[in-house]
CSV table of C-alpha atoms and ligand atoms in Angstrom, one decimal:
chain,number,residue,atom,x,y,z
A,1,MET,CA,3.5,-20.7,-15.5
A,2,SER,CA,0.8,-21.5,-12.9
A,3,PHE,CA,-0.4,-19.5,-9.9
A,4,THR,CA,-1.1,-21.1,-6.6
A,5,THR,CA,-3.2,-20.0,-3.6
A,6,VAL,CA,-1.6,-21.4,-0.4
A,7,ASN,CA,-3.5,-20.8,2.9
A,8,PRO,CA,-0.9,-19.2,5.2
A,9,ALA,CA,-2.8,-20.3,8.3
A,10,THR,CA,-2.3,-24.0,7.4
A,11,GLY,CA,0.4,-24.1,4.6
A,12,GLU,CA,-2.1,-26.1,2.4
A,13,VAL,CA,-2.5,-25.6,-1.3
A,14,VAL,CA,-6.0,-24.3,-1.9
A,15,GLU,CA,-6.1,-23.9,-5.7
A,16,THR,CA,-3.9,-23.6,-8.7
A,17,PHE,CA,-4.6,-21.5,-11.8
A,18,ASP,CA,-2.9,-21.6,-15.2
A,19,GLY,CA,-1.2,-18.4,-16.3
A,20,HIS,CA,-2.2,-16.6,-19.4
A,21,THR,CA,-0.4,-17.7,-22.6
A,22,PRO,CA,1.4,-15.1,-24.8
A,23,GLU,CA,-1.7,-15.2,-27.1
A,24,GLU,CA,-4.0,-14.5,-24.3
A,25,VAL,CA,-1.9,-11.6,-23.1
A,26,GLU,CA,-1.9,-10.2,-26.7
A,27,GLN,CA,-5.7,-10.5,-26.9
A,28,ARG,CA,-6.1,-8.6,-23.6
A,29,LEU,CA,-3.7,-5.9,-24.7
A,30,ALA,CA,-5.6,-5.5,-27.9
A,31,ARG,CA,-8.9,-5.3,-26.0
A,32,ALA,CA,-7.5,-2.7,-23.6
A,33,ALA,CA,-6.4,-0.5,-26.5
A,34,ALA,CA,-9.8,-0.8,-28.2
A,35,ALA,CA,-11.6,-0.2,-24.9
A,36,PHE,CA,-9.6,3.0,-24.3
A,37,ALA,CA,-10.7,4.4,-27.6
A,38,GLU,CA,-14.3,4.3,-26.4
A,39,HIS,CA,-13.9,4.8,-22.6
A,40,ARG,CA,-12.0,8.1,-23.0
A,41,ARG,CA,-15.1,9.6,-24.7
A,42,THR,CA,-17.6,8.6,-22.0
A,43,SER,CA,-18.9,11.2,-19.6
A,44,PHE,CA,-17.9,11.5,-16.0
A,45,ALA,CA,-21.6,10.8,-15.1
A,46,ASP,CA,-21.5,7.5,-17.0
A,47,ARG,CA,-18.2,6.4,-15.5
A,48,ALA,CA,-19.5,7.3,-12.0
A,49,ARG,CA,-22.6,5.2,-12.5
A,50,LEU,CA,-20.5,2.2,-13.3
A,51,MET,CA,-18.0,2.9,-10.5
A,52,ARG,CA,-20.8,3.1,-7.9
A,53,GLY,CA,-22.1,-0.2,-9.3
A,54,ALA,CA,-18.7,-1.8,-8.6
A,55,ALA,CA,-18.8,-0.4,-5.1
A,56,ASP,CA,-22.3,-1.8,-4.5
A,57,LEU,CA,-21.1,-5.2,-5.7
A,58,LEU,CA,-18.2,-5.1,-3.3
A,59,ASP,CA,-20.5,-4.2,-0.4
A,60,ALA,CA,-22.9,-7.0,-1.3
A,61,GLU,CA,-20.2,-9.6,-1.7
A,62,GLN,CA,-18.1,-8.4,1.3
A,63,PRO,CA,-18.0,-11.6,3.3
A,64,ASP,CA,-17.1,-13.8,0.4
A,65,VAL,CA,-14.4,-11.4,-0.9
A,66,ALA,CA,-13.0,-11.0,2.6
A,67,ARG,CA,-12.8,-14.8,3.0
A,68,THR,CA,-10.9,-15.1,-0.3
A,69,VAL,CA,-8.4,-12.5,0.9
A,70,THR,CA,-7.9,-14.2,4.3
A,71,THR,CA,-7.4,-17.6,2.7
A,72,GLU,CA,-4.9,-16.2,0.2
A,73,MET,CA,-2.7,-13.9,2.3
A,74,GLY,CA,-3.7,-14.6,6.0
A,75,LYS,CA,-5.0,-11.2,7.3
A,76,THR,CA,-7.8,-11.5,9.9
A,77,PHE,CA,-11.3,-11.8,8.5
A,78,ALA,CA,-12.3,-8.7,10.4
A,79,GLN,CA,-9.5,-6.7,8.7
A,80,ALA,CA,-10.3,-8.2,5.3
A,81,LYS,CA,-13.9,-7.0,5.7
A,82,GLY,CA,-12.6,-3.6,6.6
A,83,GLU,CA,-10.5,-3.6,3.4
A,84,VAL,CA,-13.5,-4.4,1.3
A,85,SER,CA,-15.5,-1.5,2.8
A,86,LYS,CA,-12.6,0.9,2.3
A,87,CYS,CA,-12.4,0.0,-1.4
A,88,ALA,CA,-16.1,0.7,-1.8
A,89,LEU,CA,-15.6,4.1,-0.1
A,90,ALA,CA,-12.7,5.1,-2.4
A,91,MET,CA,-14.7,4.0,-5.5
A,92,ARG,CA,-17.6,6.3,-4.4
A,93,PHE,CA,-15.2,9.1,-3.6
A,94,PHE,CA,-13.7,9.1,-7.1
A,95,ALA,CA,-17.2,8.6,-8.6
A,96,ASP,CA,-18.4,11.7,-6.7
A,97,HIS,CA,-15.3,13.9,-7.2
A,98,ALA,CA,-13.4,13.0,-10.4
A,99,GLU,CA,-15.1,15.6,-12.5
A,100,THR,CA,-14.3,18.4,-10.1
A,101,LEU,CA,-10.7,17.2,-9.5
A,102,LEU,CA,-10.1,17.1,-13.2
A,103,ALA,CA,-11.9,20.3,-14.1
A,104,ASP,CA,-10.2,22.7,-16.5
A,105,GLN,CA,-7.7,24.9,-14.5
A,106,PRO,CA,-7.8,28.5,-15.7
A,107,ILE,CA,-4.3,30.2,-16.0
A,108,GLU,CA,-3.6,33.9,-16.1
A,109,SER,CA,-1.5,34.7,-19.1
A,110,ALA,CA,-1.1,37.0,-22.1
A,111,ALA,CA,-3.6,34.9,-24.0
A,112,GLY,CA,-7.2,35.9,-24.5
A,113,ARG,CA,-7.9,32.7,-22.4
A,114,SER,CA,-5.7,30.0,-21.2
A,115,PHE,CA,-6.2,26.9,-19.1
A,116,VAL,CA,-5.0,23.4,-18.4
A,117,ARG,CA,-7.2,20.4,-19.4
A,118,TYR,CA,-6.6,17.0,-17.9
A,119,GLN,CA,-7.1,14.1,-20.3
A,120,PRO,CA,-6.5,10.4,-19.9
A,121,LEU,CA,-3.3,8.8,-21.2
A,122,GLY,CA,-4.4,5.3,-22.2
A,123,PRO,CA,-3.9,1.7,-21.0
A,124,VAL,CA,-1.9,1.7,-17.7
A,125,LEU,CA,-0.2,-1.4,-16.3
A,126,ALA,CA,-0.5,-1.9,-12.5
A,127,VAL,CA,1.9,-4.2,-10.8
A,128,MET,CA,0.6,-4.8,-7.3
A,129,PRO,CA,1.5,-6.6,-4.0
A,130,TRP,CA,-0.4,-9.1,-1.9
A,131,ASN,CA,-0.5,-7.2,1.5
A,132,PHE,CA,-3.7,-5.2,0.8
A,133,PRO,CA,-4.6,-7.2,-2.3
A,134,LEU,CA,-7.9,-5.3,-2.9
A,135,TRP,CA,-7.0,-1.8,-1.6
A,136,GLN,CA,-3.7,-1.4,-3.5
A,137,VAL,CA,-5.5,-2.2,-6.7
A,138,VAL,CA,-8.6,-0.2,-6.2
A,139,ARG,CA,-6.7,2.9,-5.1
A,140,PHE,CA,-5.1,2.8,-8.6
A,141,ALA,CA,-8.1,1.6,-10.5
A,142,ALA,CA,-10.8,3.9,-9.2
A,143,PRO,CA,-9.1,7.2,-10.1
A,144,ALA,CA,-7.6,5.8,-13.3
A,145,LEU,CA,-10.9,4.6,-14.7
A,146,MET,CA,-12.7,7.7,-13.6
A,147,ALA,CA,-10.1,9.8,-15.4
A,148,GLY,CA,-10.9,7.8,-18.6
A,149,ASN,CA,-7.9,5.5,-18.6
A,150,VAL,CA,-8.1,1.8,-18.7
A,151,GLY,CA,-6.1,-0.6,-16.5
A,152,LEU,CA,-4.3,-3.9,-16.7
A,153,LEU,CA,-3.4,-5.7,-13.5
A,154,LYS,CA,-0.4,-7.9,-12.9
A,155,HIS,CA,-1.1,-8.9,-9.3
A,156,ALA,CA,1.3,-10.7,-6.9
A,157,SER,CA,1.6,-14.4,-7.8
A,158,ASN,CA,0.2,-15.6,-4.5
A,159,VAL,CA,-3.2,-13.9,-4.8
A,160,PRO,CA,-4.6,-15.2,-8.1
A,161,ARG,CA,-8.2,-15.6,-6.8
A,162,THR,CA,-8.3,-12.0,-5.7
A,163,ALA,CA,-6.7,-10.9,-9.0
A,164,LEU,CA,-9.3,-12.7,-11.0
A,165,TYR,CA,-12.1,-11.4,-8.8
A,166,LEU,CA,-11.1,-7.8,-9.4
A,167,GLY,CA,-11.0,-8.2,-13.2
A,168,ASP,CA,-14.4,-9.7,-13.1
A,169,LEU,CA,-15.8,-7.1,-10.7
A,170,PHE,CA,-15.4,-4.1,-13.0
A,171,ARG,CA,-16.8,-6.1,-15.9
A,172,ARG,CA,-19.8,-7.2,-13.9
A,173,ALA,CA,-20.4,-3.6,-12.8
A,174,GLY,CA,-20.8,-2.7,-16.5
A,175,PHE,CA,-17.4,-1.4,-17.6
A,176,PRO,CA,-16.9,-2.6,-21.2
A,177,GLU,CA,-14.6,-5.5,-21.8
A,178,GLY,CA,-11.0,-4.3,-21.7
A,179,CYS,CA,-11.5,-1.4,-19.3
A,180,PHE,CA,-10.0,-3.3,-16.5
A,181,THR,CA,-8.2,-6.6,-17.1
A,182,THR,CA,-6.3,-9.1,-15.0
A,183,LEU,CA,-3.2,-10.6,-16.5
A,184,LEU,CA,-2.0,-13.8,-14.8
A,185,VAL,CA,1.6,-13.4,-15.7
A,186,SER,CA,5.0,-13.8,-13.9
A,187,SER,CA,7.2,-10.9,-12.9
A,188,GLY,CA,9.6,-12.0,-15.7
A,189,GLU,CA,7.0,-11.0,-18.3
A,190,VAL,CA,6.4,-7.5,-17.0
A,191,ALA,CA,9.2,-5.7,-18.9
A,192,LYS,CA,7.9,-7.0,-22.2
A,193,ILE,CA,4.4,-5.8,-21.4
A,194,ILE,CA,5.7,-2.3,-20.4
A,195,ALA,CA,7.6,-2.2,-23.7
A,196,ASP,CA,4.4,-2.9,-25.7
A,197,GLU,CA,3.4,0.2,-27.6
A,198,ARG,CA,-0.2,0.0,-26.4
A,199,ILE,CA,0.9,0.5,-22.7
A,200,VAL,CA,1.4,4.1,-21.9
A,201,ALA,CA,2.4,4.1,-18.3
A,202,VAL,CA,3.1,1.7,-15.3
A,203,THR,CA,2.5,1.9,-11.6
A,204,LEU,CA,4.1,-0.5,-9.1
A,205,THR,CA,3.5,-1.0,-5.4
A,206,GLY,CA,6.0,-3.4,-3.9
A,207,SER,CA,9.6,-3.8,-2.9
A,208,GLU,CA,12.6,-1.7,-3.9
A,209,ARG,CA,14.0,-4.6,-6.0
A,210,ALA,CA,10.8,-4.8,-8.0
A,211,GLY,CA,10.5,-1.0,-8.2
A,212,ALA,CA,14.0,-0.7,-9.6
A,213,SER,CA,13.3,-3.3,-12.2
A,214,VAL,CA,10.0,-1.8,-13.3
A,215,ALA,CA,11.4,1.7,-13.4
A,216,ALA,CA,14.3,0.5,-15.5
A,217,ALA,CA,11.9,-1.1,-18.0
A,218,ALA,CA,9.7,2.1,-18.0
A,219,GLY,CA,12.8,4.2,-18.5
A,220,ASP,CA,14.0,2.0,-21.4
A,221,ALA,CA,10.6,2.5,-23.1
A,222,LEU,CA,10.3,6.2,-22.1
A,223,LYS,CA,7.1,5.6,-20.2
A,224,LYS,CA,5.7,7.3,-17.2
A,225,CYS,CA,6.2,5.4,-13.9
A,226,VAL,CA,4.8,5.7,-10.4
A,227,LEU,CA,6.5,3.8,-7.6
A,228,GLU,CA,5.0,3.0,-4.1
A,229,LEU,CA,7.7,1.1,-2.3
A,230,GLY,CA,8.7,0.1,1.2
A,231,GLY,CA,8.9,2.1,4.3
A,232,SER,CA,10.4,2.0,7.8
A,233,ASP,CA,8.2,4.7,9.3
A,234,PRO,CA,9.2,6.4,12.6
A,235,PHE,CA,6.6,6.6,15.4
A,236,VAL,CA,7.8,9.5,17.6
A,237,VAL,CA,6.7,9.9,21.2
A,238,THR,CA,7.9,13.0,23.0
A,239,ALA,CA,7.8,13.7,26.8
A,240,LYS,CA,4.7,15.8,26.1
A,241,ALA,CA,2.6,13.1,24.5
A,242,ASP,CA,-0.5,11.4,25.8
A,243,LEU,CA,1.5,8.2,26.7
A,244,ASP,CA,-1.5,5.9,27.1
A,245,ARG,CA,-2.9,6.7,23.7
A,246,ALA,CA,0.5,6.7,22.1
A,247,VAL,CA,1.1,3.1,23.4
A,248,SER,CA,-2.2,1.7,22.4
A,249,VAL,CA,-2.2,3.3,18.9
A,250,GLY,CA,1.5,2.3,18.5
A,251,VAL,CA,0.6,-1.3,19.1
A,252,ARG,CA,-2.1,-1.2,16.5
A,253,ALA,CA,0.1,0.8,14.0
A,254,ARG,CA,2.8,-1.9,14.3
A,255,THR,CA,0.7,-5.0,14.2
A,256,GLN,CA,-2.2,-4.3,11.8
A,257,ASN,CA,-2.1,-6.7,9.0
A,258,ALA,CA,0.3,-8.8,11.1
A,259,GLY,CA,2.8,-6.0,10.6
A,260,GLN,CA,2.9,-6.3,6.8
A,261,SER,CA,2.1,-2.8,5.8
A,262,CYS,CA,4.3,-0.3,4.1
A,263,ILE,CA,3.0,2.5,6.5
A,264,ALA,CA,3.2,0.4,9.6
A,265,ALA,CA,5.0,2.1,12.5
A,266,LYS,CA,8.3,0.3,12.5
A,267,ARG,CA,10.8,2.4,14.4
A,268,PHE,CA,9.6,3.8,17.8
A,269,ILE,CA,11.6,6.8,18.9
A,270,VAL,CA,10.8,7.8,22.4
A,271,GLU,CA,12.1,10.8,24.4
A,272,ALA,CA,14.3,9.8,27.4
A,273,PRO,CA,12.0,11.0,30.2
A,274,VAL,CA,9.2,8.6,29.1
A,275,PHE,CA,11.2,5.9,27.5
A,276,ASP,CA,11.0,3.3,30.4
A,277,ARG,CA,7.3,3.8,30.9
A,278,PHE,CA,6.6,3.6,27.2
A,279,LEU,CA,8.7,0.4,26.8
A,280,GLU,CA,7.1,-1.4,29.7
A,281,ARG,CA,3.5,-0.6,28.7
A,282,PHE,CA,4.2,-1.2,25.0
A,283,THR,CA,5.8,-4.5,25.7
A,284,ASP,CA,2.9,-5.6,27.9
A,285,GLN,CA,0.3,-4.7,25.2
A,286,MET,CA,2.3,-6.3,22.4
A,287,ALA,CA,2.7,-9.5,24.5
A,288,ALA,CA,-1.0,-9.6,25.2
A,289,LEU,CA,-2.1,-9.8,21.6
A,290,ARG,CA,-3.7,-13.0,20.4
A,291,VAL,CA,-2.1,-14.7,17.4
A,292,GLY,CA,-4.0,-17.4,15.7
A,293,ASP,CA,-6.7,-18.5,13.2
A,294,PRO,CA,-7.4,-15.4,11.1
A,295,MET,CA,-11.1,-16.5,10.8
A,296,ASP,CA,-11.6,-16.4,14.6
A,297,PRO,CA,-13.0,-13.0,15.6
A,298,ALA,CA,-10.9,-13.1,18.8
A,299,THR,CA,-7.7,-13.2,16.9
A,300,ASP,CA,-5.6,-10.0,16.7
A,301,LEU,CA,-2.9,-11.3,14.3
A,302,GLY,CA,-3.1,-14.0,11.7
A,303,PRO,CA,-0.1,-15.7,10.1
A,304,LEU,CA,2.4,-13.9,7.8
A,305,ASN,CA,1.8,-14.2,4.1
A,306,SER,CA,4.2,-16.9,3.2
A,307,ARG,CA,6.9,-19.2,4.5
A,308,ALA,CA,9.5,-17.0,2.9
A,309,GLN,CA,8.2,-14.0,4.7
A,310,GLN,CA,8.3,-15.9,8.0
A,311,ASP,CA,11.9,-16.9,7.3
A,312,GLU,CA,12.9,-13.4,6.5
A,313,VAL,CA,11.4,-11.8,9.6
A,314,ASP,CA,13.0,-14.6,11.8
A,315,ALA,CA,16.4,-14.0,10.1
A,316,GLN,CA,16.2,-10.2,10.7
A,317,VAL,CA,15.4,-10.8,14.4
A,318,GLU,CA,18.1,-13.4,14.9
A,319,ASP,CA,20.6,-11.1,13.3
A,320,ALA,CA,19.7,-8.3,15.7
A,321,ARG,CA,19.8,-10.7,18.7
A,322,SER,CA,23.2,-12.1,17.7
A,323,LYS,CA,24.6,-8.5,17.6
A,324,GLY,CA,23.3,-7.6,21.1
A,325,ALA,CA,19.7,-6.4,20.7
A,326,THR,CA,17.4,-7.0,23.7
A,327,VAL,CA,14.2,-8.9,23.0
A,328,THR,CA,11.5,-7.7,25.5
A,329,CYS,CA,8.8,-9.9,24.1
A,330,GLY,CA,8.3,-12.4,21.3
A,331,GLY,CA,11.2,-13.2,19.1
A,332,GLU,CA,10.6,-17.0,18.9
A,333,ARG,CA,9.3,-18.4,15.7
A,334,PRO,CA,6.6,-21.0,16.5
A,335,GLY,CA,6.7,-24.5,15.0
A,336,GLY,CA,3.6,-25.9,13.1
A,337,PRO,CA,2.4,-25.7,9.6
A,338,GLY,CA,1.1,-22.1,9.5
A,339,PHE,CA,3.4,-19.1,8.8
A,340,TYR,CA,3.0,-17.4,12.2
A,341,TYR,CA,5.3,-14.9,14.0
A,342,PRO,CA,4.6,-13.4,17.4
A,343,PRO,CA,4.5,-9.7,18.2
A,344,THR,CA,8.1,-8.8,19.1
A,345,VAL,CA,9.8,-5.8,20.7
A,346,LEU,CA,13.5,-5.1,20.3
A,347,THR,CA,15.7,-2.5,22.0
A,348,GLY,CA,19.4,-1.8,22.0
A,349,ILE,CA,19.5,-1.5,18.2
A,350,THR,CA,22.8,-0.6,16.6
A,351,GLY,CA,23.7,0.5,13.1
A,352,ASP,CA,25.3,-2.8,12.2
A,353,MET,CA,22.0,-4.7,12.6
A,354,ARG,CA,19.9,-5.5,9.5
A,355,VAL,CA,16.8,-4.1,11.1
A,356,ALA,CA,18.4,-0.7,11.5
A,357,ARG,CA,18.5,-0.2,7.7
A,358,GLU,CA,15.9,-2.7,6.3
A,359,GLU,CA,12.2,-2.7,6.3
A,360,VAL,CA,10.8,-5.4,8.7
A,361,PHE,CA,7.6,-6.8,7.2
A,362,GLY,CA,6.2,-8.5,10.2
A,363,PRO,CA,5.0,-7.6,13.8
A,364,VAL,CA,8.5,-6.5,15.1
A,365,ALA,CA,8.9,-3.1,16.8
A,366,LEU,CA,12.3,-1.5,17.2
A,367,VAL,CA,12.4,1.0,20.2
A,368,TRP,CA,15.0,3.7,20.5
A,369,PRO,CA,15.5,6.2,23.3
A,370,ALA,CA,16.3,9.8,22.2
A,371,ALA,CA,17.8,12.5,24.5
A,372,ASP,CA,15.9,15.4,23.0
A,373,LEU,CA,13.9,16.6,20.1
A,374,ARG,CA,17.0,17.1,18.0
A,375,GLU,CA,18.0,13.5,18.4
A,376,VAL,CA,14.4,12.5,17.7
A,377,VAL,CA,14.6,14.1,14.3
A,378,ARG,CA,18.0,12.7,13.6
A,379,LEU,CA,16.9,9.1,14.3
A,380,ALA,CA,13.6,9.6,12.5
A,381,ASN,CA,15.4,10.6,9.3
A,382,ASP,CA,18.2,8.0,9.7
A,383,THR,CA,16.7,5.6,7.2
A,384,PRO,CA,16.9,5.0,3.5
A,385,TYR,CA,13.1,5.3,3.4
A,386,GLY,CA,10.7,8.3,3.5
A,387,LEU,CA,7.1,7.0,3.4
A,388,GLY,CA,5.2,8.1,6.5
A,389,ALA,CA,5.7,9.3,10.1
A,390,SER,CA,3.5,9.4,13.1
A,391,VAL,CA,4.4,12.0,15.8
A,392,TRP,CA,3.0,12.1,19.3
A,393,THR,CA,3.1,15.3,21.3
A,394,GLY,CA,0.6,17.7,22.9
A,395,ASP,CA,2.9,20.7,22.3
A,396,GLN,CA,2.1,22.7,19.2
A,397,SER,CA,5.6,24.0,18.7
A,398,GLU,CA,7.0,20.5,18.8
A,399,GLN,CA,4.3,19.4,16.3
A,400,ARG,CA,5.3,22.2,13.9
A,401,ARG,CA,9.0,21.3,14.2
A,402,LEU,CA,8.4,17.6,13.6
A,403,VAL,CA,6.1,18.2,10.7
A,404,ASP,CA,8.7,20.5,9.1
A,405,GLU,CA,11.8,18.5,9.8
A,406,ILE,CA,10.8,14.8,9.3
A,407,ASP,CA,11.6,13.7,5.7
A,408,ALA,CA,8.5,11.7,4.7
A,409,GLY,CA,5.6,11.7,2.2
A,410,GLN,CA,3.1,12.1,5.0
A,411,VAL,CA,3.2,13.0,8.7
A,412,PHE,CA,0.3,12.2,11.0
A,413,VAL,CA,0.2,14.1,14.3
A,414,ASN,CA,-1.3,12.2,17.3
A,415,ALA,CA,-2.7,9.6,14.9
A,416,MET,CA,-1.4,6.5,13.1
A,417,VAL,CA,-0.5,6.9,9.4
A,418,ALA,CA,-3.3,5.8,7.1
A,419,SER,CA,-4.4,6.2,3.5
A,420,THR,CA,-7.6,8.0,2.7
A,421,PRO,CA,-9.0,9.0,-0.7
A,422,GLU,CA,-8.9,12.8,0.1
A,423,LEU,CA,-5.1,12.9,0.9
A,424,PRO,CA,-2.2,12.2,-1.4
A,425,PHE,CA,-0.3,9.1,-0.6
A,426,GLY,CA,3.3,8.3,-1.5
A,427,GLY,CA,6.9,8.5,-0.5
A,428,ILE,CA,10.3,10.1,-1.0
A,429,LYS,CA,13.9,8.6,-0.9
A,430,ARG,CA,13.8,4.8,-1.4
A,431,SER,CA,10.0,4.7,-0.7
A,432,GLY,CA,9.4,5.7,-4.3
A,433,TYR,CA,8.0,8.6,-6.3
A,434,GLY,CA,4.7,9.9,-7.5
A,435,ARG,CA,1.4,10.0,-5.6
A,436,GLU,CA,-1.8,8.0,-5.4
A,437,LEU,CA,-5.2,9.1,-4.3
A,438,SER,CA,-6.6,12.7,-4.1
A,439,GLU,CA,-6.2,15.3,-6.8
A,440,LEU,CA,-2.5,14.5,-7.2
A,441,GLY,CA,-3.1,10.8,-7.6
A,442,ILE,CA,-5.9,11.1,-10.2
A,443,LYS,CA,-3.7,13.5,-12.2
A,444,GLU,CA,-0.6,11.2,-12.3
A,445,PHE,CA,-2.1,9.4,-15.3
A,446,CYS,CA,-3.4,12.4,-17.1
A,447,ASN,CA,-2.0,14.6,-19.8
A,448,ALA,CA,-1.9,18.1,-18.4
A,449,LYS,CA,-2.7,19.8,-21.7
A,450,ALA,CA,-2.0,23.5,-21.8
A,451,VAL,CA,-4.5,25.4,-24.0
A,452,TRP,CA,-3.9,28.9,-25.3
A,453,VAL,CA,-6.8,30.7,-27.0
A,454,ALA,CA,-5.7,34.0,-28.7
B,501,LIG,P1,7.3,-7.5,-4.4
B,501,LIG,O1,7.9,-8.8,-4.2
B,501,LIG,O2,8.1,-6.4,-4.9
B,501,LIG,O3,6.1,-7.8,-5.3
B,501,LIG,C1,5.2,-6.7,-5.7
B,501,LIG,C2,4.8,-6.9,-7.1
B,501,LIG,O4,5.9,-6.8,-8.0
B,501,LIG,C3,4.2,-8.3,-7.4
B,501,LIG,O5,3.2,-8.3,-8.3
B,501,LIG,C4,5.4,-9.0,-8.0
B,501,LIG,O6,5.1,-10.1,-8.7
B,501,LIG,C5,6.0,-7.9,-8.8
B,501,LIG,N1,7.5,-8.1,-9.0
B,501,LIG,C6,8.4,-8.6,-8.2
B,501,LIG,N2,9.6,-8.5,-8.8
B,501,LIG,C7,9.4,-8.0,-10.0
B,501,LIG,C8,10.3,-7.6,-11.1
B,501,LIG,N3,11.6,-7.9,-11.0
B,501,LIG,N4,9.8,-7.1,-12.2
B,501,LIG,C9,8.5,-6.8,-12.3
B,501,LIG,N5,7.6,-7.1,-11.3
B,501,LIG,C10,8.1,-7.7,-10.2
B,501,LIG,O7,6.7,-7.0,-3.0
B,501,LIG,P2,5.7,-7.8,-2.0
B,501,LIG,O8,6.6,-8.7,-1.2
B,501,LIG,O9,4.6,-8.4,-2.8
B,501,LIG,O10,5.1,-6.6,-1.2
B,501,LIG,C11,5.7,-6.1,-0.1
B,501,LIG,C12,6.4,-4.8,-0.4
B,501,LIG,O11,5.5,-3.8,-0.9
B,501,LIG,C13,7.0,-4.1,0.9
B,501,LIG,O12,8.3,-3.6,0.6
B,501,LIG,C14,6.0,-3.0,1.1
B,501,LIG,O13,6.5,-2.0,1.9
B,501,LIG,C15,5.6,-2.6,-0.2
B,501,LIG,N6,4.4,-1.8,-0.2
B,501,LIG,C16,4.4,-0.5,-0.5
B,501,LIG,C17,3.2,0.2,-0.5
B,501,LIG,C18,3.2,1.7,-0.7
B,501,LIG,O14,2.2,2.2,-1.0
B,501,LIG,N7,4.4,2.4,-0.7
B,501,LIG,C19,2.0,-0.4,-0.2
B,501,LIG,C20,2.1,-1.8,0.1
B,501,LIG,C21,3.2,-2.5,0.0
B,501,LIG,P3,5.4,-11.6,-8.2
B,501,LIG,O15,4.5,-11.8,-7.0
B,501,LIG,O16,5.0,-12.5,-9.4
B,501,LIG,O17,6.8,-11.7,-7.9
């Protein structure tokens, strides 16, 4: 099996890499197991020193790394540089806080003394997507390595350069060989690796299809599994919202990363009194965005990640149009060699359209009117997903009600949904289970060992 980097801006093949042979995979698994035996005994201070070293390397190499990411998956160079900086920040966060987050937790009981101690589990397999090809990996790796685990990365097939860079990064920062290893393997090889007795747990960020398959393999092998899957997040605007801000942030929340984000705002639910004004301004701002060369600083949206992604978004929009949706801007796939798709706004969505139930992984916004707050909540929850939600209202009682009643892993009030190292990140329903980041995330791959001292 080989892995190819195709530049989504041009459709050209940039580089091809040979996959790892079964012998090479075996060697890497053995190294990971040996590395864990040592790494678990190192101090938080030693791990933190190495983690800060990795963050310093990322900062120093930011432009080169960002260029690699842009060339492999098409996000703008500016957003790629932002992703590099965010990774360095998360590494420093876990370097600074892992010891406190994992401190013994005293428990009142009939014992003389009792507490919970958090200890690492072992080698964890991470199956990761291409859309934030650095961030998705680092938000697993930084807490996992700081907790004393070791990691093996099976990255998406279309980002082999970034995958190899990440494996190399931790080694160059001084983590011993085997602490973090890239495996260039196909998705068909994942179940066998999960079943390997040296692997103790698996985390997957990706589609529901991949999640179901990895969860089945983990279940079969009785191994811990964390799933970060898709989303179709609501972006709620009530009549009491700051409309100008809601419009401009809404445009960003839908189009960042060319719309290819699990926590992008995908379904805009707008209270009737402000619906027309919202739709008009939102459409104008979406239409004004500049689509083009992702290396050009004036570009707002680069291409989608692949021809398949472009085909899929186009098919979803065509399906909605054919069933009566109104396209207020965009909706026409451009010709040419790159995998571009324009910012698009659809209204008049009905339940029989694919977009009403599926995630749309591109810059396509669906806008619904809602008669009142009750209908807002009904529409917001009328989805198989439950990842994030952004709610816009200046009224505190509306804020409380929306925070309480929307079914999602995270609700952001008067702000777009984002991930940050301090807050737990994850979903409910078909968006997956488990949490990343924060105290909850670092504890996912720890043994919570109860200790009773008589
Ligand atoms: P994907 O096709 O599911 O791929 C994700 C990873 O899973 C890749 O490494 C892929 O490898 C692997 N994979 C695919 N099928 C597999 C299988 N049957 N068994 C084992 N591994 C398998 O998803 P994607 O298109 O790259 O990413 C987009 C999806 O990720 C969207 O649904 C998005 O919402 C979701 N996502 C979720 C979060 C979150 O935190 N909740 C964050 C980012 C993205 P190959 O590339 O080799 O197929």
